[in-house]
Amino acid sequence: MHIAVCIKQILDPEISPRAFKIDPVRKAADPGTASLVIGPFDLNALEVAIQLKERHGGQVTALTLGSDKAKEALRRALAMGADQAVLIDETQVSAKEPSVTARVLAAAIRKLDPVDLVLTGRQSGEWDFGQVGALLAEELGMPFVPFVPRLDVAGNGLRLEREADGGVVVVEAPRPCVASVTNANDNVPRLPKVKDIMMANRKPITVYGPGELGLGAAEVGDEANRLEVLDLFIPEVKSECEFIEGEDGAEKGANLARKLVERKVI
Amino acid sequence: MNIVVIGWGGDGHAPSAAVRELLGGARRLAQQSGGQVIGAALGGAAKAATGMIEYGADRVLIVDHPALAELDAEAYAAAAHVVCDQAGDALVLVPGDRLGWEVAPRLAHRLAAGLVTDCLAVDWEGGRFVMTKPVYGGKAMAKLAARTATQVALVRARAMEPLEPQTGRAGDVEALNVNLSPGRVKLLERKQEETQGQVRLEDAPVVVSGGRGLGGPEPFRMLEEIAQLVGGAVGASLAAVDAGWISPQHQVGQTGKSVAPDLYIAVGISGASQHVAGMSNSKTIVAINKDPEAPIFRVAHIGVVGDYKEVLPAFVAELRKIKGA
């Protein structure tokens, strides 16, 4: 069983709205002092992959498209339990939207040993396009199952749960396939032990440029992007909150009930 | 440029709420951009073809095929592709439900079109369509435009307004013959959401949600009691779900469910943008939080600064007294 997990290094999404700033020239978030982390759903995807390997054996390859800094994200994935790590150097790549990202990741996955399963997070936690999983399925000609909280091997294929409109659906997909992972109680990412972090620092990271993946400017240059960012702004929120008065919590609670009835919302 | 509205689901002859909204939005955009509104009535929505005309389509193309019976995204993407090929260069609007999140990227890939997901608005500005979506967990908004002639927008529920239906509105309805392959993903089982006799979160007129501030799973019982008392449903923030206090089907937020009830009560929820993105359209928002600086008070209409353990029991008692329950 060979599982490829596509991850993205993003600005820590837990940064408070007050500390969040925009760089108007780059039309991107100003990193400020915020740390770089693996996208939250990508961490869930890594956890799902590692659990699957623990149950059935095999290997996990973590891939990312990023700068040299993204090696930190790959080291984290290795410390969690991934076996190999691949960095696609973004220096020669203009991936401003997901179609370019998916094209690059698909080319890198084709270069790996044959995969049984490709996992992504359901969305990055940054620009949240939420497209890479489905686009990888298109690029690789594989079936796709989105919004997967858990999955397991079933015969020659896989049995996956997926969140659907109005409930959860259980499906069977052949291998290889692509799945995008959503958060669940049983895929909370593990915290690597210090020993594993030290080990991960000694593991090699394979680095590819677009040329080695057979991709030229037409595929990964600026012109390849199908979207253009016109503006990025922080929406103004004007507070109109009316605070309920009261001596203590209990009085406020009773006053709240009266207020809601008075306003006819209950 | 034509505007294509991809339609699925719906109840018999009535288009689904999502399709009615997209048709309304498409009609308004077409008045500015020119071109026709073309409805794609796919699968079970075939019966709603006339209904789509009444809600604003100039022309409806039907694709019905056994492969569309199970809401298989590959089959739906292929069917939508057939309709788009007939429409020429177009803006394609796709409902932002779970199926849409799967179909839209596949369709965009096949059309080599730019796709913006989670659109809160699509406007005609300066001779092109401009799509607005939340980014960075809702802390910022981005305006994007496609560089491709054909472009796809996945539109969030309730982002567009339906029009009043016009009975007898004229428009062509045509069925297309297509050959679709059966999907490679097989449905084994459908687990309906356990709503425990309560209304579905998305449909509930009142949503009572809890977050990290509740401190554990037990307090959610108090929220359930309130929800039952007012005919509502229980929601939760990502933090409460991640802590394992409540199942993910209750999660409200950008990565959970989008709700817009008449009354939303946020208990012990700080108001992370991610959460606010899924509930800010609620008519009345009540926030109960110990921290007067909590960002939730910036979106709340009514705020209570206090410990929910004191506030809620008194709130319930007073409510029962007033309602005589």
Coordinates of C-alpha atoms in Angstrom, one line a residue:
Chain A
M1 CA 0.0 0.0 0.0
H2 CA 1.5 3.3 -1.1
I3 CA -0.2 6.4 0.0
A4 CA 0.7 9.9 -1.3
V5 CA -0.4 12.8 0.9
C6 CA -0.4 16.3 -0.6
I7 CA 0.1 19.0 2.0
K8 CA 0.5 22.7 2.0
Q9 CA 2.4 25.0 4.3
I10 CA 0.2 27.9 5.2
L11 CA 0.1 30.9 7.6
D12 CA -1.1 29.8 11.0
P13 CA -4.9 30.0 10.6
E14 CA -5.3 30.5 14.4
I15 CA -3.8 34.0 14.1
S16 CA -6.3 36.4 15.7
P17 CA -8.3 38.7 13.4
R18 CA -6.7 41.7 15.2
A19 CA -3.2 40.6 14.2
F20 CA -4.2 39.7 10.6
K21 CA -2.9 42.2 8.0
I22 CA -2.8 42.3 4.3
D23 CA 0.0 43.1 2.0
P24 CA -1.8 45.1 -0.7
V25 CA 1.0 44.8 -3.2
R26 CA 1.3 41.0 -3.2
K27 CA -2.5 40.7 -2.6
A28 CA -1.7 38.2 0.1
A29 CA -1.7 38.0 3.9
D30 CA 1.2 39.8 5.5
P31 CA 3.0 37.0 7.4
G32 CA 4.0 39.3 10.2
T33 CA 5.1 37.2 13.2
A34 CA 2.6 34.4 12.5
S35 CA 4.2 31.0 12.2
L36 CA 4.0 28.7 9.2
V37 CA 2.1 25.4 9.7
I38 CA 0.7 22.5 7.8
G39 CA -2.9 23.2 6.7
P40 CA -5.3 21.8 9.4
F41 CA -7.1 19.4 7.0
D42 CA -3.8 18.3 5.5
L43 CA -2.8 17.2 9.0
N44 CA -6.0 15.2 9.2
A45 CA -5.0 13.6 5.9
L46 CA -1.6 12.7 7.1
E47 CA -3.1 11.2 10.2
V48 CA -5.5 9.1 8.1
A49 CA -2.6 7.9 5.9
I50 CA -0.4 7.0 8.9
Q51 CA -3.2 5.1 10.6
L52 CA -3.8 3.2 7.4
K53 CA -0.1 2.3 7.2
E54 CA -0.1 1.2 10.8
R55 CA -3.1 -1.2 10.2
H56 CA -2.1 -2.6 6.8
G57 CA 1.6 -1.8 6.3
G58 CA 3.0 0.1 3.3
Q59 CA 4.5 3.5 2.9
V60 CA 3.5 7.1 3.0
T61 CA 4.9 9.8 0.8
A62 CA 4.3 13.4 1.7
L63 CA 4.4 15.9 -1.1
T64 CA 4.3 19.7 -1.2
L65 CA 4.7 22.5 -3.7
G66 CA 6.6 25.3 -1.9
S67 CA 9.7 27.2 -1.2
D68 CA 12.7 26.0 0.7
K69 CA 10.8 26.9 3.9
A70 CA 8.2 24.2 3.1
K71 CA 10.9 21.6 4.0
E72 CA 9.8 22.3 7.6
A73 CA 6.3 21.1 6.8
L74 CA 7.7 17.9 5.2
R75 CA 10.0 17.3 8.2
R76 CA 6.9 17.5 10.4
A77 CA 5.1 15.0 8.2
L78 CA 8.2 12.7 8.4
A79 CA 8.2 13.0 12.2
M80 CA 4.5 12.1 12.3
G81 CA 5.3 8.9 10.4
A82 CA 5.6 9.6 6.7
D83 CA 8.4 7.5 5.0
Q84 CA 9.4 9.8 2.1
A85 CA 9.1 13.5 1.4
V86 CA 9.0 15.3 -1.9
L87 CA 9.4 19.1 -2.3
I88 CA 8.5 20.6 -5.6
D89 CA 10.4 23.8 -5.8
E90 CA 8.1 26.6 -6.5
T91 CA 10.8 29.0 -7.7
Q92 CA 10.0 28.3 -11.3
V93 CA 6.3 27.8 -10.7
S94 CA 3.5 30.4 -10.6
A95 CA 0.7 28.6 -8.8
K96 CA -1.7 31.4 -8.0
E97 CA -4.7 29.1 -8.3
P98 CA -5.4 25.4 -7.9
S99 CA -5.3 24.2 -11.5
V100 CA -1.5 24.8 -11.6
T101 CA -1.0 23.3 -8.2
A102 CA -2.8 20.2 -9.2
R103 CA -1.0 19.9 -12.5
V104 CA 2.4 20.0 -10.7
L105 CA 1.4 17.6 -7.9
A106 CA 0.0 15.1 -10.4
A107 CA 3.3 15.2 -12.4
A108 CA 5.2 14.5 -9.2
I109 CA 2.9 11.7 -8.2
R110 CA 3.4 10.1 -11.6
K111 CA 7.1 10.1 -10.8
L112 CA 6.7 8.1 -7.6
D113 CA 6.4 4.4 -7.2
P114 CA 2.8 3.5 -8.2
V115 CA 0.3 4.8 -5.6
D116 CA -2.8 3.1 -4.2
L117 CA -4.3 6.2 -2.7
V118 CA -3.7 10.0 -3.0
L119 CA -4.9 12.1 0.0
T120 CA -5.4 15.8 0.3
G121 CA -7.0 18.0 3.0
R122 CA -10.5 19.1 2.0
Q123 CA -9.2 22.7 1.6
S124 CA -6.0 24.5 2.4
G125 CA -7.2 26.7 5.4
E126 CA -5.7 29.6 3.5
W127 CA -7.4 30.6 0.2
D128 CA -9.7 27.6 0.7
F129 CA -10.3 26.9 -3.0
G130 CA -10.9 23.3 -2.1
Q131 CA -10.2 22.0 -5.6
V132 CA -6.9 20.2 -5.6
G133 CA -8.3 16.8 -4.7
A134 CA -10.9 16.7 -7.5
L135 CA -8.4 18.2 -10.0
L136 CA -5.8 15.6 -9.1
A137 CA -8.4 12.9 -9.8
E138 CA -9.0 14.5 -13.2
E139 CA -5.3 14.9 -13.9
L140 CA -4.5 11.3 -12.9
G141 CA -7.7 9.8 -14.3
M142 CA -8.7 8.4 -10.9
P143 CA -12.0 8.2 -9.0
F144 CA -12.4 10.8 -6.3
V145 CA -14.2 10.8 -2.9
P146 CA -14.4 14.1 -1.1
F147 CA -15.1 15.0 2.5
V148 CA -13.8 11.8 4.0
P149 CA -13.5 11.5 7.8
R150 CA -12.3 7.9 7.7
L151 CA -11.5 5.0 5.4
D152 CA -10.1 1.5 5.3
V153 CA -9.0 -1.2 3.0
A154 CA -11.8 -3.4 1.6
G155 CA -10.7 -6.3 -0.6
N156 CA -8.8 -4.8 -3.6
G157 CA -10.4 -1.5 -3.1
L158 CA -11.2 1.0 -0.3
R159 CA -14.3 1.6 1.8
L160 CA -14.7 5.2 2.6
E161 CA -17.1 7.3 4.6
R162 CA -17.9 10.6 3.1
E163 CA -20.0 13.6 4.3
A164 CA -22.8 14.2 1.8
D165 CA -25.8 16.5 1.8
G166 CA -28.1 15.3 4.6
G167 CA -25.9 12.7 6.2
V168 CA -22.9 10.4 5.8
V169 CA -22.6 8.0 2.9
V170 CA -20.4 4.8 2.8
V171 CA -18.9 4.2 -0.6
E172 CA -16.5 1.7 -2.2
A173 CA -13.8 2.9 -4.5
P174 CA -11.2 1.0 -6.5
R175 CA -7.5 1.5 -6.0
P176 CA -5.9 3.8 -7.0
C177 CA -8.1 6.7 -6.1
V178 CA -8.0 10.2 -4.7
A179 CA -9.8 11.3 -1.5
S180 CA -10.0 14.6 0.4
V181 CA -10.0 14.3 4.1
T182 CA -12.2 16.3 6.6
N183 CA -11.7 16.5 10.3
A184 CA -13.2 13.9 12.7
N185 CA -12.7 12.7 16.2
D186 CA -10.5 9.8 15.1
N187 CA -8.2 11.7 12.7
V188 CA -6.9 14.3 15.1
P189 CA -3.2 14.7 14.1
R190 CA -0.7 13.1 16.5
L191 CA 2.0 15.1 18.1
P192 CA 5.4 13.6 17.1
K193 CA 7.8 12.6 19.8
V194 CA 11.1 14.4 20.2
K195 CA 12.9 11.3 19.1
D196 CA 10.8 11.2 15.9
I197 CA 11.5 14.9 15.2
M198 CA 15.2 14.2 15.5
M199 CA 15.0 11.2 13.2
A200 CA 13.0 13.2 10.7
N201 CA 15.7 15.9 10.5
R202 CA 18.1 13.3 9.2
K203 CA 15.9 11.9 6.5
P204 CA 16.5 13.0 2.9
I205 CA 13.9 15.2 1.1
T206 CA 13.7 14.7 -2.7
V207 CA 13.5 18.0 -4.5
Y208 CA 12.1 18.4 -8.0
G209 CA 11.9 21.4 -10.3
P210 CA 9.2 21.7 -12.9
G211 CA 11.7 20.7 -15.6
E212 CA 12.3 17.4 -14.0
L213 CA 8.5 16.9 -14.0
G214 CA 8.4 17.6 -17.7
L215 CA 6.5 20.9 -17.1
G216 CA 7.3 24.1 -19.0
A217 CA 6.2 27.7 -18.9
A218 CA 2.9 26.9 -20.7
E219 CA 1.9 24.5 -17.9
V220 CA 3.3 26.3 -14.8
G221 CA 4.2 29.9 -15.9
D222 CA 2.2 32.9 -15.0
E223 CA 0.1 32.6 -18.2
A224 CA -1.1 29.1 -17.0
N225 CA -3.1 30.6 -14.2
R226 CA -6.8 30.8 -15.0
L227 CA -7.7 33.2 -12.3
E228 CA -6.6 36.7 -11.4
V229 CA -6.8 38.2 -7.9
L230 CA -8.3 41.7 -8.4
D231 CA -8.6 42.7 -4.7
L232 CA -8.0 41.3 -1.2
F233 CA -9.5 43.2 1.7
I234 CA -10.5 42.9 5.3
P235 CA -14.3 43.4 5.5
E236 CA -15.4 46.1 7.8
V237 CA -17.5 44.8 10.7
K238 CA -19.5 47.5 12.4
S239 CA -20.7 46.2 15.8
E240 CA -24.2 46.9 16.8
C241 CA -24.3 44.7 19.8
E242 CA -26.7 45.5 22.6
F243 CA -25.4 44.2 25.9
I244 CA -27.9 42.8 28.4
E245 CA -27.6 44.4 31.8
G246 CA -27.9 42.6 35.2
E247 CA -26.3 42.2 38.6
D248 CA -25.1 38.7 37.9
G249 CA -25.2 36.0 35.3
A250 CA -28.6 34.7 36.5
E251 CA -30.3 38.1 36.2
K252 CA -28.7 38.6 32.8
G253 CA -30.0 35.2 31.7
A254 CA -33.6 36.1 32.7
N255 CA -33.3 39.5 31.1
L256 CA -32.1 37.8 27.9
A257 CA -35.2 35.6 27.8
R258 CA -37.4 38.7 28.2
K259 CA -35.5 40.6 25.6
L260 CA -35.9 37.8 23.0
V261 CA -39.6 37.5 23.7
E262 CA -40.0 41.3 23.5
R263 CA -38.2 41.3 20.2
K264 CA -40.4 38.5 19.1
V265 CA -37.5 36.3 18.0
I266 CA -38.7 33.5 20.3
Chain B
M1 CA -22.1 36.0 -22.8
N2 CA -24.5 33.3 -21.8
I3 CA -25.0 32.1 -18.2
V4 CA -25.5 28.5 -17.5
V5 CA -27.2 27.4 -14.3
I6 CA -26.4 23.8 -13.4
G7 CA -29.4 22.2 -11.7
W8 CA -29.9 18.9 -9.8
G9 CA -32.1 17.7 -7.0
G10 CA -35.3 19.5 -6.4
D11 CA -38.7 18.2 -5.5
G12 CA -40.6 17.0 -8.5
H13 CA -41.6 19.9 -10.7
A14 CA -40.1 22.6 -8.4
P15 CA -36.4 23.4 -8.8
S16 CA -34.4 23.1 -5.7
A17 CA -33.9 26.2 -3.5
A18 CA -30.3 26.4 -4.7
V19 CA -31.3 26.3 -8.3
R20 CA -34.0 29.0 -7.8
E21 CA -31.4 31.2 -6.2
L22 CA -28.9 30.7 -9.0
L23 CA -31.5 31.4 -11.7
G24 CA -32.5 34.6 -9.9
G25 CA -28.8 35.6 -9.7
A26 CA -28.2 34.6 -13.4
R27 CA -31.2 36.6 -14.6
R28 CA -30.0 39.8 -12.9
L29 CA -26.4 39.2 -14.2
A30 CA -27.7 38.6 -17.7
Q31 CA -29.5 41.9 -17.7
Q32 CA -26.1 43.6 -17.4
S33 CA -23.9 41.2 -19.3
G34 CA -26.3 40.3 -22.1
G35 CA -26.8 36.8 -23.3
Q36 CA -29.3 34.1 -22.3
V37 CA -29.8 32.2 -19.1
I38 CA -29.5 28.5 -19.9
G39 CA -30.7 26.0 -17.3
A40 CA -29.1 22.5 -17.2
A41 CA -31.7 20.1 -15.8
L42 CA -29.7 17.1 -14.8
G43 CA -31.0 13.7 -13.6
G44 CA -34.0 14.0 -11.3
A45 CA -34.1 17.8 -12.0
A46 CA -35.4 17.0 -15.6
K47 CA -38.9 17.2 -14.2
A48 CA -38.2 20.7 -13.0
A49 CA -37.3 22.0 -16.5
T50 CA -40.5 24.0 -16.9
G51 CA -40.1 25.3 -13.4
M52 CA -36.6 26.5 -14.3
I53 CA -38.1 28.6 -17.1
E54 CA -40.6 30.0 -14.6
Y55 CA -37.8 31.0 -12.2
G56 CA -35.8 32.8 -14.9
A57 CA -34.2 30.5 -17.5
D58 CA -34.6 31.4 -21.2
R59 CA -33.8 27.9 -22.3
V60 CA -33.4 24.6 -20.5
L61 CA -31.4 21.6 -21.7
I62 CA -32.3 18.3 -20.1
V63 CA -29.8 15.5 -19.5
D64 CA -31.3 12.4 -17.9
H65 CA -29.5 9.1 -17.8
P66 CA -29.5 6.1 -15.3
A67 CA -25.9 7.1 -14.3
L68 CA -27.3 10.3 -12.8
A69 CA -29.6 8.4 -10.4
E70 CA -27.1 8.2 -7.5
L71 CA -25.7 11.7 -7.5
D72 CA -22.4 10.5 -8.9
A73 CA -20.1 13.5 -9.4
E74 CA -18.2 12.1 -12.4
A75 CA -21.5 11.5 -14.3
Y76 CA -22.9 14.9 -13.3
A77 CA -19.7 16.6 -14.4
A78 CA -19.9 14.8 -17.8
A79 CA -23.6 15.7 -18.1
A80 CA -22.9 19.4 -17.2
H81 CA -20.1 19.4 -19.7
V82 CA -22.4 18.4 -22.5
V83 CA -24.7 21.3 -21.7
C84 CA -21.8 23.8 -21.5
D85 CA -20.6 22.7 -24.9
Q86 CA -24.0 23.8 -26.3
A87 CA -23.8 27.1 -24.5
G88 CA -20.6 28.4 -26.0
D89 CA -18.5 30.8 -23.9
A90 CA -20.4 31.2 -20.7
L91 CA -20.4 31.9 -17.0
V92 CA -21.4 28.6 -15.3
L93 CA -23.1 28.7 -11.9
V94 CA -23.0 25.6 -9.8
P95 CA -24.9 25.1 -6.5
G96 CA -22.5 25.2 -3.5
D97 CA -23.7 21.9 -1.9
R98 CA -21.4 18.9 -1.3
L99 CA -22.1 17.5 -4.8
G100 CA -21.2 20.9 -6.3
W101 CA -17.8 21.0 -4.5
E102 CA -17.1 17.7 -6.3
V103 CA -18.6 18.5 -9.7
A104 CA -17.4 22.1 -10.2
P105 CA -13.6 21.3 -10.2
R106 CA -14.1 18.3 -12.5
L107 CA -16.3 20.4 -14.9
A108 CA -13.8 23.3 -14.8
H109 CA -11.0 21.0 -15.6
R110 CA -12.8 19.6 -18.6
L111 CA -13.7 23.1 -19.8
A112 CA -10.2 24.4 -19.1
A113 CA -12.0 27.1 -17.3
G114 CA -11.2 29.2 -14.2
L115 CA -13.2 28.2 -11.2
V116 CA -13.9 30.2 -8.0
T117 CA -15.4 28.2 -5.2
D118 CA -17.5 29.4 -2.3
C119 CA -18.7 32.6 -4.0
L120 CA -20.6 35.0 -1.8
A121 CA -21.3 37.3 -4.8
V122 CA -20.9 37.3 -8.5
D123 CA -21.0 40.8 -10.1
W124 CA -20.7 42.3 -13.5
E125 CA -18.0 44.9 -13.2
G126 CA -16.0 46.6 -16.0
G127 CA -17.1 44.2 -18.7
R128 CA -16.3 41.0 -16.7
F129 CA -17.6 38.8 -14.0
V130 CA -16.1 39.4 -10.6
M131 CA -16.4 36.7 -7.9
T132 CA -16.1 37.4 -4.2
K133 CA -15.1 34.7 -1.8
P134 CA -13.9 34.5 1.8
V135 CA -10.3 33.6 2.3
Y136 CA -8.0 33.1 5.3
G137 CA -10.7 31.5 7.3
G138 CA -13.1 34.5 6.6
K139 CA -10.6 37.1 7.9
A140 CA -10.4 38.5 4.4
M141 CA -12.4 38.6 1.2
A142 CA -10.9 38.2 -2.2
K143 CA -12.3 39.5 -5.5
L144 CA -11.3 37.3 -8.4
A145 CA -11.8 37.2 -12.2
A146 CA -11.3 34.4 -14.6
R147 CA -8.8 34.8 -17.5
T148 CA -10.6 32.2 -19.4
A149 CA -13.6 32.9 -21.6
T150 CA -15.7 30.2 -20.0
Q151 CA -15.6 30.4 -16.2
V152 CA -17.2 28.5 -13.4
A153 CA -18.5 29.9 -10.1
L154 CA -19.5 27.6 -7.2
V155 CA -22.0 29.7 -5.3
R156 CA -22.8 29.4 -1.6
A157 CA -26.4 28.8 -0.5
R158 CA -28.4 32.0 0.0
A159 CA -25.8 34.2 -1.7
M160 CA -28.2 34.9 -4.5
E161 CA -31.9 35.8 -4.4
P162 CA -34.6 33.9 -6.3
L163 CA -37.1 35.7 -8.4
E164 CA -40.9 35.3 -8.0
P165 CA -41.9 32.5 -10.4
Q166 CA -43.8 33.6 -13.6
T167 CA -46.3 31.0 -14.5
G168 CA -46.4 30.4 -18.3
R169 CA -43.1 32.2 -18.9
A170 CA -42.0 31.2 -22.4
G171 CA -38.7 29.3 -23.0
D172 CA -37.4 26.4 -25.0
V173 CA -37.0 23.0 -23.3
E174 CA -34.8 20.4 -25.1
A175 CA -33.6 17.0 -24.1
L176 CA -30.1 16.0 -25.0
N177 CA -29.1 12.5 -25.8
V178 CA -25.9 11.5 -24.1
N179 CA -23.9 8.5 -23.2
L180 CA -22.6 8.5 -19.7
S181 CA -20.4 5.8 -18.1
P182 CA -21.5 4.5 -14.7
G183 CA -19.4 5.9 -11.8
R184 CA -16.4 4.1 -10.4
V185 CA -17.4 4.9 -6.8
K186 CA -20.1 2.6 -5.6
L187 CA -22.6 3.6 -3.0
L188 CA -22.8 1.0 -0.2
E189 CA -24.9 2.7 2.5
R190 CA -26.5 5.9 3.3
K191 CA -26.5 6.9 7.0
Q192 CA -29.1 9.5 7.6
E193 CA -28.2 12.2 10.1
E194 CA -29.4 11.5 13.6
T195 CA -31.4 14.5 14.4
Q196 CA -33.0 12.9 17.5
G197 CA -36.4 14.2 16.7
Q198 CA -35.1 17.7 16.2
V199 CA -35.1 19.7 13.0
R200 CA -32.1 19.6 10.7
L201 CA -29.4 22.1 11.5
E202 CA -29.6 23.8 8.1
D203 CA -33.4 24.2 8.3
A204 CA -33.8 25.1 12.0
P205 CA -35.3 28.5 12.8
V206 CA -33.2 28.6 15.9
V207 CA -29.7 27.3 16.4
V208 CA -28.1 27.0 19.8
S209 CA -24.3 26.5 19.4
G210 CA -21.5 25.8 21.9
G211 CA -17.8 26.2 21.6
R212 CA -14.5 25.8 23.5
G213 CA -15.8 27.9 26.4
L214 CA -18.3 25.1 27.4
G215 CA -15.3 23.1 28.7
G216 CA -16.6 19.7 28.0
P217 CA -19.4 17.5 26.4
E218 CA -21.9 17.6 29.3
P219 CA -23.0 21.3 28.8
F220 CA -24.2 20.4 25.3
R221 CA -27.2 18.7 27.1
M222 CA -28.3 22.1 28.3
L223 CA -28.1 23.4 24.8
E224 CA -30.2 20.5 23.6
E225 CA -32.8 21.4 26.2
I226 CA -33.0 25.0 25.0
A227 CA -33.1 23.8 21.4
Q228 CA -36.0 21.5 22.2
L229 CA -37.8 24.2 24.1
V230 CA -37.7 26.6 21.1
G231 CA -37.9 24.0 18.3
G232 CA -34.3 24.5 17.2
A233 CA -31.2 22.5 16.6
V234 CA -27.8 22.3 18.3
G235 CA -24.7 23.6 16.6
A236 CA -21.0 23.7 17.6
S237 CA -17.8 25.4 16.7
L238 CA -14.8 23.6 15.1
A239 CA -13.0 23.8 18.5
A240 CA -15.8 21.9 20.3
V241 CA -15.9 19.3 17.5
D242 CA -12.1 18.9 17.5
A243 CA -12.2 18.4 21.2
G244 CA -14.5 15.5 20.6
W245 CA -17.4 17.0 22.7
I246 CA -19.9 16.7 19.9
S247 CA -20.1 15.0 16.5
P248 CA -18.9 16.8 13.3
Q249 CA -22.4 16.9 11.8
H250 CA -23.2 19.7 14.3
Q251 CA -20.3 21.9 13.1
V252 CA -21.2 25.3 12.0
G253 CA -18.6 27.3 10.0
Q254 CA -16.8 27.7 6.8
T255 CA -15.8 24.0 6.9
G256 CA -19.0 22.8 8.6
K257 CA -22.5 23.8 7.8
S258 CA -23.7 27.3 6.7
V259 CA -26.8 28.3 8.6
A260 CA -28.9 31.4 8.6
P261 CA -31.7 30.9 11.2
D262 CA -34.0 33.5 12.7
L263 CA -32.1 33.2 15.9
Y264 CA -28.5 32.0 16.5
I265 CA -27.3 31.7 20.1
A266 CA -23.6 31.3 20.5
V267 CA -22.5 30.0 23.9
G268 CA -18.8 30.0 24.8
I269 CA -17.8 30.7 21.2
S270 CA -15.0 33.2 20.8
G271 CA -16.1 34.0 17.2
A272 CA -13.2 32.8 15.1
S273 CA -13.7 34.0 11.5
Q274 CA -14.0 30.4 10.4
H275 CA -17.1 30.0 12.6
V276 CA -18.6 33.4 11.8
A277 CA -18.4 32.7 8.1
G278 CA -21.0 29.9 8.6
M279 CA -23.5 31.9 10.7
S280 CA -23.2 35.6 10.1
N281 CA -26.3 35.7 7.9
S282 CA -28.5 34.8 10.9
K283 CA -31.3 37.3 11.5
T284 CA -30.6 37.8 15.2
I285 CA -27.4 36.7 16.8
V286 CA -27.1 36.3 20.6
A287 CA -23.6 35.8 22.1
I288 CA -23.0 34.6 25.7
N289 CA -19.3 34.8 26.6
K290 CA -17.2 35.5 29.7
D291 CA -14.7 37.6 27.7
P292 CA -16.1 41.0 26.9
E293 CA -13.4 41.3 24.2
A294 CA -14.4 38.1 22.4
P295 CA -14.7 38.8 18.6
I296 CA -18.2 37.1 18.6
F297 CA -19.6 40.4 20.1
R298 CA -18.6 42.2 16.9
V299 CA -21.2 40.2 14.9
A300 CA -23.7 39.7 17.7
H301 CA -26.9 41.8 17.9
I302 CA -27.4 40.9 21.6
G303 CA -24.6 40.2 24.0
V304 CA -24.4 38.7 27.4
V305 CA -21.1 39.0 29.2
G306 CA -21.1 36.3 31.8
D307 CA -20.6 32.7 32.7
Y308 CA -23.0 30.4 30.7
K309 CA -23.3 28.2 33.8
E310 CA -25.1 31.1 35.5
V311 CA -26.8 32.6 32.5
L312 CA -28.4 29.6 30.8
P313 CA -30.3 28.0 33.8
A314 CA -31.9 31.4 34.5
F315 CA -32.6 31.9 30.8
V316 CA -34.3 28.6 30.5
A317 CA -36.3 29.1 33.7
E318 CA -37.5 32.5 32.6
L319 CA -38.3 31.2 29.1
R320 CA -40.4 28.4 30.5
K321 CA -42.2 30.9 32.8
I322 CA -43.1 33.2 29.9
K323 CA -44.1 30.4 27.6
G324 CA -46.0 28.7 30.3
A325 CA -44.1 25.5 29.5

